């Protein structure tokens, strides 16, 4: 996948890059999506997509927790994005299947996992809206987005069961 620019700066009011994700954004709390601020967004950006992956599950390269695309190009993504395939409150954005559901699913490590996990929120600016089924998964999104990603940025949150 070729990304034309890697110029997005992603911040969150809920956590700093490489710091702990608050419990409210996990399966042990309210399990609501965190808010994001996107700086440096190109005027050519038409839509935004977010992919959230856990990079610390043994034997799995990246476990997908959340995928949403067709968010109109904005600088602020609110917290607590509603569950469901179509998110009318966010300009008819589409949520695909991550963690087996069409919704944000925050960290919720099983009781036997006690180490810290890194959750990376990948944020893409695209030059179009994508025509994808809400039954699509991360792989489908990345295939459809190939050639349309004009900018990229990410923010990493950390979580450890019991925090």
mmCIF file of C-alpha atoms in Angstrom:
data_model
loop_
_atom_site.group_PDB
_atom_site.id
_atom_site.type_symbol
_atom_site.label_atom_id
_atom_site.label_comp_id
_atom_site.label_asym_id
_atom_site.label_seq_id
_atom_site.Cartn_x
_atom_site.Cartn_y
_atom_site.Cartn_z
ATOM 1 C CA UNK A 1 0.000 0.000 0.000
ATOM 2 C CA UNK A 2 1.409 3.370 -0.994
ATOM 3 C CA UNK A 3 0.639 6.364 1.201
ATOM 4 C CA UNK A 4 1.334 9.677 -0.490
ATOM 5 C CA UNK A 5 1.939 11.605 2.719
ATOM 6 C CA UNK A 6 2.525 10.684 6.357
ATOM 7 C CA UNK A 7 1.647 14.033 7.784
ATOM 8 C CA UNK A 8 -1.309 13.673 10.129
ATOM 9 C CA UNK A 9 -0.734 14.484 13.784
ATOM 10 C CA UNK A 10 -3.200 12.581 15.950
ATOM 11 C CA UNK A 11 -3.959 13.515 19.540
ATOM 12 C CA UNK A 12 -6.675 12.578 21.998
ATOM 13 C CA UNK A 13 -8.181 14.451 24.939
ATOM 14 C CA UNK A 14 -8.388 11.087 26.722
ATOM 15 C CA UNK A 15 -4.773 9.904 26.573
ATOM 16 C CA UNK A 16 -1.352 10.936 25.308
ATOM 17 C CA UNK A 17 0.554 8.936 22.712
ATOM 18 C CA UNK A 18 2.179 5.865 24.311
ATOM 19 C CA UNK A 19 0.282 6.337 27.579
ATOM 20 C CA UNK A 20 -2.498 4.419 29.293
ATOM 21 C CA UNK A 21 -6.001 4.366 27.835
ATOM 22 C CA UNK A 22 -8.520 5.374 30.525
ATOM 23 C CA UNK A 23 -10.742 2.579 31.831
ATOM 24 C CA UNK A 24 -13.864 4.283 30.403
ATOM 25 C CA UNK A 25 -12.591 3.428 26.882
ATOM 26 C CA UNK A 26 -12.163 -0.279 27.750
ATOM 27 C CA UNK A 27 -14.396 -3.295 28.167
ATOM 28 C CA UNK A 28 -13.878 -2.918 31.915
ATOM 29 C CA UNK A 29 -15.482 0.530 31.837
ATOM 30 C CA UNK A 30 -18.035 2.173 29.548
ATOM 31 C CA UNK A 31 -16.331 0.741 26.430
ATOM 32 C CA UNK A 32 -16.769 3.959 24.459
ATOM 33 C CA UNK A 33 -14.511 5.105 21.643
ATOM 34 C CA UNK A 34 -12.027 7.863 22.529
ATOM 35 C CA UNK A 35 -12.074 11.290 20.883
ATOM 36 C CA UNK A 36 -9.394 12.284 18.384
ATOM 37 C CA UNK A 37 -8.048 15.547 17.031
ATOM 38 C CA UNK A 38 -6.498 15.450 13.570
ATOM 39 C CA UNK A 39 -3.962 18.153 12.714
ATOM 40 C CA UNK A 40 -2.501 18.802 9.265
ATOM 41 C CA UNK A 41 -5.481 17.466 7.310
ATOM 42 C CA UNK A 42 -5.162 18.207 3.597
ATOM 43 C CA UNK A 43 -7.871 20.193 1.801
ATOM 44 C CA UNK A 44 -7.920 17.270 -0.653
ATOM 45 C CA UNK A 45 -9.128 14.867 2.042
ATOM 46 C CA UNK A 46 -12.702 13.707 1.449
ATOM 47 C CA UNK A 47 -13.080 11.099 4.192
ATOM 48 C CA UNK A 48 -11.419 9.692 7.297
ATOM 49 C CA UNK A 49 -11.066 6.073 8.387
ATOM 50 C CA UNK A 50 -9.936 4.613 11.711
ATOM 51 C CA UNK A 51 -8.516 1.154 12.322
ATOM 52 C CA UNK A 52 -7.689 0.047 15.878
ATOM 53 C CA UNK A 53 -5.417 -2.950 16.400
ATOM 54 C CA UNK A 54 -3.952 -4.769 19.414
ATOM 55 C CA UNK A 55 -0.332 -5.582 18.617
ATOM 56 C CA UNK A 56 0.498 -7.735 21.630
ATOM 57 C CA UNK A 57 -1.585 -10.899 21.363
ATOM 58 C CA UNK A 58 0.710 -13.933 21.113
ATOM 59 C CA UNK A 59 0.863 -15.587 17.680
ATOM 60 C CA UNK A 60 -1.289 -12.872 16.050
ATOM 61 C CA UNK A 61 0.370 -10.042 14.125
ATOM 62 C CA UNK A 62 -2.434 -7.555 14.822
ATOM 63 C CA UNK A 63 -5.859 -8.237 16.313
ATOM 64 C CA UNK A 64 -8.431 -5.801 14.940
ATOM 65 C CA UNK A 65 -10.750 -4.186 17.499
ATOM 66 C CA UNK A 66 -12.457 -1.524 15.404
ATOM 67 C CA UNK A 67 -12.825 -0.258 11.872
ATOM 68 C CA UNK A 68 -14.821 2.725 10.669
ATOM 69 C CA UNK A 69 -14.659 4.545 7.327
ATOM 70 C CA UNK A 70 -16.463 7.274 5.360
ATOM 71 C CA UNK A 71 -16.250 9.769 8.194
ATOM 72 C CA UNK A 72 -16.481 13.141 6.442
ATOM 73 C CA UNK A 73 -13.107 14.944 6.507
ATOM 74 C CA UNK A 74 -13.109 16.697 9.884
ATOM 75 C CA UNK A 75 -10.480 17.676 12.419
ATOM 76 C CA UNK A 76 -12.380 16.394 15.453
ATOM 77 C CA UNK A 77 -13.715 12.860 15.918
ATOM 78 C CA UNK A 78 -16.028 12.783 18.957
ATOM 79 C CA UNK A 79 -15.902 10.117 21.629
ATOM 80 C CA UNK A 80 -18.613 7.509 22.070
ATOM 81 C CA UNK A 81 -19.352 6.807 18.416
ATOM 82 C CA UNK A 82 -22.666 4.905 18.353
ATOM 83 C CA UNK A 83 -22.730 1.169 17.692
ATOM 84 C CA UNK A 84 -24.054 -0.194 14.427
ATOM 85 C CA UNK A 85 -23.228 -0.511 10.763
ATOM 86 C CA UNK A 86 -24.339 2.977 9.695
ATOM 87 C CA UNK A 87 -23.418 5.913 11.934
ATOM 88 C CA UNK A 88 -25.789 8.700 10.878
ATOM 89 C CA UNK A 89 -24.527 10.946 13.695
ATOM 90 C CA UNK A 90 -21.148 10.951 11.960
ATOM 91 C CA UNK A 91 -22.180 11.785 8.398
ATOM 92 C CA UNK A 92 -23.271 8.233 7.481
ATOM 93 C CA UNK A 93 -19.930 6.684 8.336
ATOM 94 C CA UNK A 94 -19.761 2.892 8.099
ATOM 95 C CA UNK A 95 -18.451 0.542 10.765
ATOM 96 C CA UNK A 96 -17.120 -2.759 9.544
ATOM 97 C CA UNK A 97 -16.513 -5.886 11.538
ATOM 98 C CA UNK A 98 -13.738 -5.679 14.088
ATOM 99 C CA UNK A 99 -13.692 -7.963 17.140
ATOM 100 C CA UNK A 100 -16.704 -9.665 15.552
ATOM 101 C CA UNK A 101 -18.999 -6.626 15.726
ATOM 102 C CA UNK A 102 -19.879 -3.382 13.946
ATOM 103 C CA UNK A 103 -18.776 -1.172 16.816
ATOM 104 C CA UNK A 104 -15.855 0.027 18.872
ATOM 105 C CA UNK A 105 -14.575 -2.653 21.256
ATOM 106 C CA UNK A 106 -11.945 -1.396 23.636
ATOM 107 C CA UNK A 107 -9.284 -3.356 25.474
ATOM 108 C CA UNK A 108 -10.623 -6.239 27.584
ATOM 109 C CA UNK A 109 -7.856 -8.706 28.200
ATOM 110 C CA UNK A 110 -8.753 -12.090 29.686
ATOM 111 C CA UNK A 111 -7.901 -12.656 33.357
ATOM 112 C CA UNK A 112 -4.818 -14.744 32.518
ATOM 113 C CA UNK A 113 -3.172 -11.929 30.500
ATOM 114 C CA UNK A 114 -1.350 -9.556 32.823
ATOM 115 C CA UNK A 115 1.085 -7.755 30.504
ATOM 116 C CA UNK A 116 0.615 -4.363 28.857
ATOM 117 C CA UNK A 117 -0.828 -4.317 25.350
ATOM 118 C CA UNK A 118 -0.356 -1.625 22.718
ATOM 119 C CA UNK A 119 -3.481 -0.470 20.896
ATOM 120 C CA UNK A 120 -2.694 1.527 17.782
ATOM 121 C CA UNK A 121 -5.334 3.781 16.288
ATOM 122 C CA UNK A 122 -4.436 4.175 12.604
ATOM 123 C CA UNK A 123 -6.112 7.212 11.066
ATOM 124 C CA UNK A 124 -6.275 7.543 7.305
ATOM 125 C CA UNK A 125 -7.320 10.505 5.148
ATOM 126 C CA UNK A 126 -8.746 9.352 1.822
ATOM 127 C CA UNK A 127 -9.483 11.176 -1.422
ATOM 128 C CA UNK A 128 -12.945 9.569 -1.702
ATOM 129 C CA UNK A 129 -15.724 7.747 0.115
ATOM 130 C CA UNK A 130 -15.535 3.963 -0.126
ATOM 131 C CA UNK A 131 -18.350 1.745 -1.360
ATOM 132 C CA UNK A 132 -17.894 -1.140 1.064
ATOM 133 C CA UNK A 133 -20.374 -3.443 2.754
ATOM 134 C CA UNK A 134 -20.668 -3.104 6.544
ATOM 135 C CA UNK A 135 -19.760 -6.814 6.629
ATOM 136 C CA UNK A 136 -16.266 -5.800 5.503
ATOM 137 C CA UNK A 137 -13.241 -6.417 7.677
ATOM 138 C CA UNK A 138 -9.885 -4.659 7.955
ATOM 139 C CA UNK A 139 -8.418 -6.576 5.001
ATOM 140 C CA UNK A 140 -11.363 -5.518 2.784
ATOM 141 C CA UNK A 141 -10.975 -1.902 3.857
ATOM 142 C CA UNK A 142 -7.232 -1.858 3.157
ATOM 143 C CA UNK A 143 -7.773 -3.361 -0.289
ATOM 144 C CA UNK A 144 -10.479 -0.810 -1.178
ATOM 145 C CA UNK A 145 -8.460 2.092 0.275
ATOM 146 C CA UNK A 146 -5.308 1.213 -1.652
ATOM 147 C CA UNK A 147 -4.476 4.126 -3.947
ATOM 148 C CA UNK A 148 -6.896 6.469 -2.129
ATOM 149 C CA UNK A 149 -4.952 7.128 1.089
ATOM 150 C CA UNK A 150 -3.443 10.587 0.902
ATOM 151 C CA UNK A 151 -2.391 10.981 4.534
ATOM 152 C CA UNK A 152 -1.811 8.837 7.578
ATOM 153 C CA UNK A 153 -1.168 9.232 11.278
ATOM 154 C CA UNK A 154 -1.536 7.175 14.420
ATOM 155 C CA UNK A 155 -1.694 7.285 18.175
ATOM 156 C CA UNK A 156 -0.838 4.423 20.503
ATOM 157 C CA UNK A 157 -2.610 3.703 23.753
ATOM 158 C CA UNK A 158 -1.509 1.168 26.327
ATOM 159 C CA UNK A 159 -3.690 -0.942 28.567
ATOM 160 C CA UNK A 160 -3.058 -3.549 31.219
ATOM 161 C CA UNK A 161 -5.809 -5.479 32.949
ATOM 162 C CA UNK A 162 -6.375 -4.017 36.372
ATOM 163 C CA UNK A 163 -5.487 -0.396 35.496
#
